[in-house]
Tab-separated table of C-alpha atoms in Angstrom:
chain	number	residue	atom	x	y	z
A	1109	MET	CA	-59.279	61.832	30.760
A	1110	PRO	CA	-57.489	63.348	27.716
A	1111	LYS	CA	-59.650	63.912	24.767
A	1112	ILE	CA	-58.902	61.414	21.779
A	1113	PRO	CA	-58.039	63.206	18.610
A	1114	ARG	CA	-60.799	62.847	16.120
A	1115	ILE	CA	-58.858	62.634	12.923
A	1116	GLY	CA	-55.239	61.615	12.215
A	1117	LEU	CA	-52.980	62.177	9.176
A	1118	VAL	CA	-50.361	59.960	7.582
A	1119	VAL	CA	-48.673	61.096	4.381
A	1120	GLY	CA	-46.152	59.039	2.278
A	1121	LYS	CA	-45.231	57.438	-0.954
A	1122	PHE	CA	-45.867	53.783	0.288
A	1123	TRP	CA	-43.724	52.747	-2.540
A	1124	PRO	CA	-44.176	49.918	-1.918
A	1125	PRO	CA	-46.133	49.462	1.309
A	1126	HIS	CA	-43.983	47.579	3.878
A	1127	ARG	CA	-44.205	46.419	7.470
A	1128	GLY	CA	-42.648	49.722	8.706
A	1129	HIS	CA	-45.597	51.504	7.058
A	1130	GLN	CA	-48.126	49.170	8.725
A	1131	LEU	CA	-46.437	49.721	12.032
A	1132	LEU	CA	-46.946	53.546	11.438
A	1133	LEU	CA	-50.568	53.163	10.336
A	1134	GLU	CA	-51.417	50.813	13.164
A	1135	THR	CA	-49.853	52.949	15.683
A	1136	ALA	CA	-51.658	55.955	14.409
A	1137	ALA	CA	-55.010	54.207	14.119
A	1138	ALA	CA	-54.890	53.206	17.830
A	1139	GLN	CA	-54.845	56.822	18.806
A	1140	VAL	CA	-57.470	58.442	16.637
A	1141	ALA	CA	-61.033	58.033	15.919
A	1142	GLU	CA	-60.367	58.341	12.106
A	1143	LEU	CA	-57.218	58.130	10.077
A	1144	LEU	CA	-56.651	59.850	6.744
A	1145	VAL	CA	-53.863	58.460	4.668
A	1146	LEU	CA	-52.380	60.292	1.507
A	1147	VAL	CA	-50.358	58.227	-1.012
A	1148	TYR	CA	-48.516	60.126	-3.676
A	1149	ALA	CA	-45.001	60.594	-5.295
A	1150	ASN	CA	-43.763	62.785	-8.135
A	1151	PRO	CA	-42.312	61.236	-10.158
A	1152	ASP	CA	-44.421	58.236	-9.588
A	1153	SER	CA	-43.840	54.594	-10.018
A	1154	PRO	CA	-44.586	53.677	-13.704
A	1155	ALA	CA	-45.258	50.043	-12.663
A	1156	HIS	CA	-47.300	50.521	-9.521
A	1157	PRO	CA	-48.629	54.108	-9.443
A	1158	ALA	CA	-50.139	55.802	-6.337
A	1159	ALA	CA	-53.646	54.604	-7.129
A	1160	GLU	CA	-52.482	50.967	-7.132
A	1161	ARG	CA	-50.460	51.276	-4.025
A	1162	ALA	CA	-53.405	52.945	-2.169
A	1163	GLN	CA	-55.544	50.141	-3.239
A	1164	TRP	CA	-53.160	47.676	-1.841
A	1165	LEU	CA	-53.468	49.491	1.554
A	1166	ARG	CA	-57.279	49.276	1.208
A	1167	GLU	CA	-57.130	45.483	0.587
A	1168	LEU	CA	-54.583	45.040	3.628
A	1169	TYR	CA	-57.147	46.558	5.856
A	1170	ARG	CA	-60.490	45.517	4.567
A	1171	GLY	CA	-62.677	43.113	6.701
A	1172	ASP	CA	-65.136	40.470	6.063
A	1173	GLU	CA	-67.800	42.985	5.024
A	1174	LEU	CA	-67.052	45.156	2.090
A	1175	ALA	CA	-69.423	47.902	3.273
A	1176	ASP	CA	-67.244	48.510	6.375
A	1177	GLY	CA	-64.407	49.895	4.251
A	1178	PRO	CA	-60.825	49.615	5.304
A	1179	ARG	CA	-60.162	49.887	9.095
A	1180	ILE	CA	-57.599	49.062	11.669
A	1181	GLY	CA	-59.508	47.687	14.691
A	1182	PRO	CA	-62.405	49.976	15.219
A	1183	THR	CA	-60.718	52.929	13.409
A	1184	PRO	CA	-61.899	53.620	9.865
A	1185	LEU	CA	-59.290	54.568	7.266
A	1186	ARG	CA	-59.756	57.068	4.247
A	1187	ILE	CA	-57.024	56.472	1.933
A	1188	PHE	CA	-56.560	58.848	-1.014
A	1189	ALA	CA	-54.247	58.354	-3.975
A	1190	LEU	CA	-52.928	61.851	-5.369
A	1191	SER	CA	-51.223	62.619	-8.601
A	1192	ALA	CA	-49.592	65.431	-10.336
A	1193	GLU	CA	-52.100	65.446	-13.075
A	1194	THR	CA	-55.313	65.561	-10.996
A	1195	ASP	CA	-54.098	67.131	-7.695
A	1196	GLY	CA	-50.958	69.080	-8.584
A	1197	VAL	CA	-48.503	67.043	-6.448
A	1198	PRO	CA	-45.192	68.928	-6.557
A	1199	PRO	CA	-41.931	67.085	-7.417
A	1200	ASP	CA	-40.436	65.293	-4.597
A	1201	ALA	CA	-37.262	67.499	-5.032
A	1202	VAL	CA	-38.910	70.739	-4.056
A	1203	ASP	CA	-38.371	72.298	-0.549
A	1204	ASP	CA	-40.216	71.349	2.497
A	1205	ASP	CA	-42.449	74.336	2.691
A	1206	THR	CA	-43.778	73.715	-0.733
A	1207	GLN	CA	-44.534	70.100	0.162
A	1208	ARG	CA	-46.233	71.195	3.325
A	1209	GLU	CA	-48.316	73.869	1.835
A	1210	PHE	CA	-49.407	71.499	-0.862
A	1211	VAL	CA	-50.814	69.152	1.716
A	1212	ARG	CA	-52.524	72.094	3.623
A	1213	GLN	CA	-54.222	73.425	0.506
A	1214	TRP	CA	-55.246	69.958	-0.686
A	1215	LEU	CA	-56.888	69.279	2.743
A	1216	ALA	CA	-58.693	72.679	2.620
A	1217	ARG	CA	-59.995	72.056	-0.893
A	1218	GLN	CA	-61.494	68.760	0.331
A	1219	GLY	CA	-62.911	70.207	3.495
A	1220	LEU	CA	-60.882	67.959	5.725
A	1221	HIS	CA	-59.456	68.980	9.015
A	1222	VAL	CA	-56.898	66.908	10.896
A	1223	ASP	CA	-56.032	66.960	14.592
A	1224	VAL	CA	-52.648	65.148	14.653
A	1225	VAL	CA	-49.979	64.058	12.193
A	1226	PHE	CA	-48.109	60.773	12.430
A	1227	SER	CA	-44.806	60.047	10.732
A	1228	SER	CA	-41.618	58.015	10.801
A	1229	GLU	CA	-39.503	60.693	8.966
A	1230	ASP	CA	-37.500	63.701	10.220
A	1231	TYR	CA	-39.869	66.009	8.301
A	1232	GLY	CA	-42.827	65.212	10.585
A	1233	PRO	CA	-42.429	67.785	13.297
A	1234	GLY	CA	-42.125	70.790	10.870
A	1235	PHE	CA	-44.914	69.373	8.652
A	1236	ALA	CA	-47.191	69.263	11.743
A	1237	VAL	CA	-46.232	72.844	12.756
A	1238	HIS	CA	-47.186	73.978	9.295
A	1239	LEU	CA	-50.625	72.400	9.714
A	1240	GLY	CA	-50.956	73.717	13.248
A	1241	VAL	CA	-51.460	70.370	14.882
A	1242	PRO	CA	-49.361	67.991	17.098
A	1243	HIS	CA	-46.880	65.471	15.908
A	1244	VAL	CA	-46.282	61.743	16.940
A	1245	ALA	CA	-43.172	60.167	15.812
A	1246	VAL	CA	-43.302	56.290	15.139
A	1247	ASP	CA	-39.938	54.442	14.941
A	1248	ASN	CA	-37.974	57.142	13.193
A	1249	ALA	CA	-34.859	55.171	13.988
A	1250	ARG	CA	-36.372	51.964	12.205
A	1251	ALA	CA	-35.472	50.112	15.445
A	1252	ARG	CA	-38.620	48.050	15.359
A	1253	VAL	CA	-38.923	47.499	11.628
A	1254	PRO	CA	-35.545	48.029	10.043
A	1255	ILE	CA	-36.762	48.829	6.513
A	1256	SER	CA	-37.294	51.468	3.989
A	1257	GLY	CA	-39.116	51.907	0.674
A	1258	THR	CA	-35.718	52.678	-0.858
A	1259	ARG	CA	-34.169	49.396	0.286
A	1260	VAL	CA	-37.240	47.572	-0.948
A	1261	ARG	CA	-37.116	49.242	-4.362
A	1262	ALA	CA	-33.366	48.399	-4.613
A	1263	ASP	CA	-33.848	44.777	-3.566
A	1264	ALA	CA	-37.350	43.359	-3.161
A	1265	ALA	CA	-36.224	39.768	-2.801
A	1266	GLY	CA	-33.690	40.616	0.056
A	1267	ALA	CA	-36.335	42.834	1.720
A	1268	ALA	CA	-39.159	40.359	1.372
A	1269	ALA	CA	-39.264	39.531	5.033
A	1270	TYR	CA	-40.609	43.077	5.622
A	1271	LEU	CA	-43.408	42.767	3.096
A	1272	HIS	CA	-46.913	41.454	3.541
A	1273	PRO	CA	-47.521	38.495	1.296
A	1274	LEU	CA	-50.050	40.411	-0.783
A	1275	VAL	CA	-47.562	43.226	-1.453
A	1276	ALA	CA	-44.616	40.899	-1.902
A	1277	ALA	CA	-46.586	39.048	-4.584
A	1278	GLN	CA	-47.082	42.194	-6.577
A	1279	LEU	CA	-43.134	42.412	-6.820
A	1280	GLY	CA	-42.784	38.869	-7.614
A	1281	VAL	CA	-41.171	37.823	-4.418
A	1282	VAL	CA	-42.202	35.572	-1.400
A	1283	PRO	CA	-41.437	36.484	2.270
A	1284	PRO	CA	-39.171	33.775	3.903
A	1285	ALA	CA	-41.121	31.215	6.154
A	1286	PRO	CA	-39.803	29.855	9.498
A	1287	VAL	CA	-40.946	26.381	8.301
A	1288	PRO	CA	-41.559	24.708	4.968
A	1289	ARG	CA	-45.075	25.192	3.700
A	1290	ILE	CA	-46.718	22.220	2.093
A	1291	VAL	CA	-49.840	22.812	0.021
A	1292	PHE	CA	-52.725	20.486	-0.721
A	1293	LEU	CA	-54.823	21.114	-3.819
A	1294	GLY	CA	-57.914	19.292	-5.212
A	1295	ALA	CA	-61.479	19.482	-6.293
A	1296	GLU	CA	-64.202	19.871	-3.908
A	1297	SER	CA	-64.649	16.740	-1.613
A	1298	SER	CA	-61.317	15.393	-2.653
A	1299	GLY	CA	-60.054	14.862	0.911
A	1300	LYS	CA	-57.648	17.842	1.408
A	1301	SER	CA	-58.858	18.928	4.769
A	1302	THR	CA	-59.013	15.418	6.157
A	1303	LEU	CA	-55.461	14.678	4.871
A	1304	CYS	CA	-54.094	17.942	6.262
A	1305	ALA	CA	-55.564	17.242	9.675
A	1306	ALA	CA	-54.207	13.560	9.505
A	1307	LEU	CA	-50.705	14.674	8.495
A	1308	ALA	CA	-50.775	17.448	11.179
A	1309	GLU	CA	-51.449	14.946	13.857
A	1310	ALA	CA	-48.937	12.298	12.372
A	1311	CYS	CA	-46.110	14.941	12.280
A	1312	GLY	CA	-46.955	16.769	15.549
A	1313	THR	CA	-47.573	20.095	13.877
A	1314	VAL	CA	-50.532	22.339	12.766
A	1315	TRP	CA	-52.366	23.010	9.592
A	1316	VAL	CA	-54.334	25.692	7.988
A	1317	PRO	CA	-57.861	25.262	6.760
A	1318	GLU	CA	-59.193	26.650	3.527
A	1319	TYR	CA	-60.220	30.385	4.421
A	1320	GLY	CA	-62.450	30.463	1.398
A	1321	ARG	CA	-64.770	27.746	2.735
A	1322	THR	CA	-65.007	29.613	6.292
A	1323	LEU	CA	-65.878	32.970	4.489
A	1324	HIS	CA	-68.394	31.107	2.157
A	1325	GLU	CA	-70.292	29.587	5.046
A	1326	GLN	CA	-70.128	32.961	7.065
A	1327	LYS	CA	-71.836	34.706	4.112
A	1328	ASN	CA	-74.272	31.922	3.445
A	1329	GLY	CA	-72.712	31.222	0.083
A	1330	ASN	CA	-73.216	34.818	-1.106
A	1331	LEU	CA	-69.600	35.796	-2.030
A	1332	GLU	CA	-69.000	38.886	-3.967
A	1333	TYR	CA	-66.239	39.374	-6.575
A	1334	GLU	CA	-64.050	41.351	-4.170
A	1335	ASP	CA	-64.277	38.590	-1.628
A	1336	LEU	CA	-61.993	36.373	-3.656
A	1337	LEU	CA	-59.003	38.681	-3.176
A	1338	TYR	CA	-59.677	39.066	0.523
A	1339	ILE	CA	-59.771	35.295	0.820
A	1340	ALA	CA	-56.368	34.894	-0.675
A	1341	ARG	CA	-55.103	37.648	1.663
A	1342	ARG	CA	-56.584	36.216	4.749
A	1343	HIS	CA	-55.542	32.702	3.916
A	1344	ALA	CA	-51.815	33.939	3.605
A	1345	GLU	CA	-52.064	35.585	6.859
A	1346	LEU	CA	-53.414	32.668	8.543
A	1347	GLU	CA	-50.592	30.605	7.158
A	1348	ASP	CA	-48.066	33.197	8.532
A	1349	GLU	CA	-49.805	33.025	11.953
A	1350	ALA	CA	-49.736	29.243	11.921
A	1351	ALA	CA	-46.227	28.922	10.751
A	1352	ALA	CA	-45.090	30.503	14.101
A	1353	GLN	CA	-46.741	27.573	15.816
A	1354	ALA	CA	-45.655	24.829	13.420
A	1355	ARG	CA	-43.027	22.382	14.294
A	1356	GLY	CA	-40.824	21.495	11.329
A	1357	VAL	CA	-43.510	21.791	8.644
A	1358	LEU	CA	-46.855	23.547	8.035
A	1359	PHE	CA	-49.699	21.817	6.100
A	1360	CYS	CA	-51.958	24.298	4.047
A	1361	ASP	CA	-55.443	23.384	2.584
A	1362	THR	CA	-55.595	25.279	-0.793
A	1363	ASN	CA	-53.602	28.344	-2.059
A	1364	ALA	CA	-54.289	31.615	-3.902
A	1365	ALA	CA	-53.981	29.913	-7.317
A	1366	THR	CA	-57.102	27.946	-6.629
A	1367	THR	CA	-58.833	31.060	-5.123
A	1368	ALA	CA	-58.078	32.644	-8.529
A	1369	LEU	CA	-59.521	29.738	-10.351
A	1370	TYR	CA	-62.738	30.175	-8.287
A	1371	SER	CA	-62.698	33.978	-9.166
A	1372	TYR	CA	-62.855	32.937	-12.868
A	1373	TYR	CA	-65.395	30.114	-12.218
A	1374	TYR	CA	-67.832	32.386	-10.251
A	1375	PHE	CA	-67.223	35.833	-11.851
A	1376	HIS	CA	-65.354	35.262	-15.129
A	1377	ARG	CA	-62.595	37.548	-14.180
A	1378	CYS	CA	-59.852	37.937	-11.503
A	1379	ASP	CA	-58.304	40.771	-9.765
A	1380	PRO	CA	-54.755	41.523	-10.929
A	1381	THR	CA	-53.550	41.611	-7.336
A	1382	LEU	CA	-54.924	38.038	-6.824
A	1383	ARG	CA	-53.510	36.808	-10.120
A	1384	ALA	CA	-49.992	38.028	-8.763
A	1385	MET	CA	-50.525	36.186	-5.640
A	1386	ALA	CA	-51.504	33.051	-7.655
A	1387	ALA	CA	-48.317	33.533	-9.819
A	1388	VAL	CA	-45.938	33.214	-6.824
A	1389	CYS	CA	-47.454	30.117	-5.350
A	1390	GLY	CA	-44.528	28.141	-6.891
A	1391	GLN	CA	-42.144	29.965	-4.656
A	1392	ARG	CA	-44.361	30.165	-1.606
A	1393	TYR	CA	-44.670	26.309	-1.128
A	1394	ALA	CA	-41.882	23.864	-0.693
A	1395	HIS	CA	-44.000	21.054	-2.212
A	1396	THR	CA	-47.533	20.827	-3.871
A	1397	PHE	CA	-49.776	17.688	-3.510
A	1398	VAL	CA	-52.773	17.283	-5.519
A	1399	CYS	CA	-55.683	15.101	-4.032
A	1400	ALA	CA	-57.240	12.862	-6.665
A	1401	PRO	CA	-61.120	13.086	-6.664
A	1402	THR	CA	-61.417	9.249	-6.042
A	1403	VAL	CA	-62.789	9.388	-2.475
A	1404	PRO	CA	-66.556	9.205	-2.009
A	1405	PHE	CA	-68.176	12.499	-2.756
A	1406	GLU	CA	-69.897	14.265	0.236
A	1407	GLN	CA	-72.399	16.877	-0.502
A	1408	ASP	CA	-72.578	19.071	2.648
A	1409	GLY	CA	-74.860	21.711	1.227
A	1410	TRP	CA	-72.061	24.069	0.348
A	1411	ARG	CA	-70.376	22.289	-2.564
A	1412	GLY	CA	-71.291	22.131	-6.198
A	1413	PRO	CA	-72.602	18.988	-7.822
A	1414	GLU	CA	-70.314	15.800	-7.902
A	1415	ALA	CA	-70.270	16.069	-11.770
A	1416	LEU	CA	-67.873	19.263	-11.261
A	1417	ARG	CA	-65.099	17.451	-9.573
A	1418	SER	CA	-63.509	15.957	-12.692
A	1419	PHE	CA	-63.508	19.340	-14.300
A	1420	GLN	CA	-62.135	21.045	-11.250
A	1421	HIS	CA	-59.449	18.437	-10.982
A	1422	GLY	CA	-58.437	19.003	-14.641
A	1423	MET	CA	-58.291	22.732	-14.242
A	1424	ILE	CA	-55.996	22.630	-11.139
A	1425	LEU	CA	-53.591	20.255	-13.123
A	1426	MET	CA	-53.729	22.693	-16.083
A	1427	GLN	CA	-52.895	25.597	-13.782
A	1428	LEU	CA	-50.035	23.902	-12.194
A	1429	ASP	CA	-48.519	23.024	-15.587
A	1430	TYR	CA	-49.081	26.638	-16.825
A	1431	PHE	CA	-47.283	28.023	-13.769
A	1432	ASN	CA	-44.571	25.237	-14.097
A	1433	ILE	CA	-45.197	24.046	-10.577
A	1434	PRO	CA	-44.108	20.480	-9.955
A	1435	TYR	CA	-46.711	18.418	-7.846
A	1436	THR	CA	-47.310	14.863	-6.520
A	1437	LEU	CA	-50.610	13.160	-7.023
A	1438	VAL	CA	-51.916	11.309	-3.978
A	1439	GLU	CA	-54.571	8.569	-4.086
A	1440	GLY	CA	-56.195	5.753	-1.989
A	1441	THR	CA	-57.257	5.895	1.686
A	1442	VAL	CA	-56.427	8.541	4.189
A	1443	GLN	CA	-53.647	6.300	5.631
A	1444	GLU	CA	-52.307	5.582	2.247
A	1445	ARG	CA	-52.206	9.210	1.331
A	1446	VAL	CA	-50.536	10.083	4.596
A	1447	ALA	CA	-47.717	7.485	3.769
A	1448	GLN	CA	-47.488	8.775	0.158
A	1449	VAL	CA	-46.876	12.394	1.421
A	1450	ARG	CA	-44.432	11.514	4.172
A	1451	ALA	CA	-42.488	9.252	1.609
A	1452	ALA	CA	-42.289	12.261	-0.841
A	1453	LEU	CA	-41.217	14.763	1.825
A	1454	LYS	CA	-38.470	12.501	3.046
């Protein structure tokens, strides 16, 4: 049986990270025991420098437990952001040998050894030879994922289909959806989940539960600050997965904007990446409904006190007004709310 290379290397601008980059990283991670990722450019992006882009990658591949660090499947990722100021990154325009030698010396200074290089660019084979390791090409022709960083920088909206929702939000765009997404917001115990399930059954489609509730229960209520961004990212991914199975419409319980509210509520701060995801909710959903907190309150052991419902309801309405997101308030029984939603969607 051939020996699995211990450490792989991927080098790139990731400006910004797109689905082609994710294909490269995921293909590489499947073939090594550990993957090193170097993120840099010179000149760098003034709006989203390498350190920020590297953090996006870490967020894309972090799991439920922060201590695990980013990983793809069982393969851990070590993601480094380099800069001209601190690492001596050469200008992008210099010759290939200078670029290759910079990486070789940087790795040596860090005491890092690599066994194989992965790339989706023509420079890959020569780069690997300079490092004295094999090279693996991944979709150089862009046949599987026809996108490039240059194209995304030129037209982020036009290239949004090739961006993860987290990354797209940082650029102020939203990937297109195969079916309209309808989101339901509301205070705790305001009937969102019940209504989503009833609508999905009535319309013969699927719905997406609130992932924040799922993780909250998994961690026995001990959420950390960094979990809030993770919740928004996973919820967006679950929406995209469900959209592929939906028929005509997808119903969603909660969005990133509400997750941002909970970040402020629990931790008095909100990650800028999460704020960006909250800011594009008006574009992400075709219609927003707010469930009035008029159904009987059910304390299931995970919710706050009933007295908070009115405050939470008001904060959600304030946030929608702040983002200029139109919404429809639904009240009454489940059957009455289903009828109100179906009438509004028609």
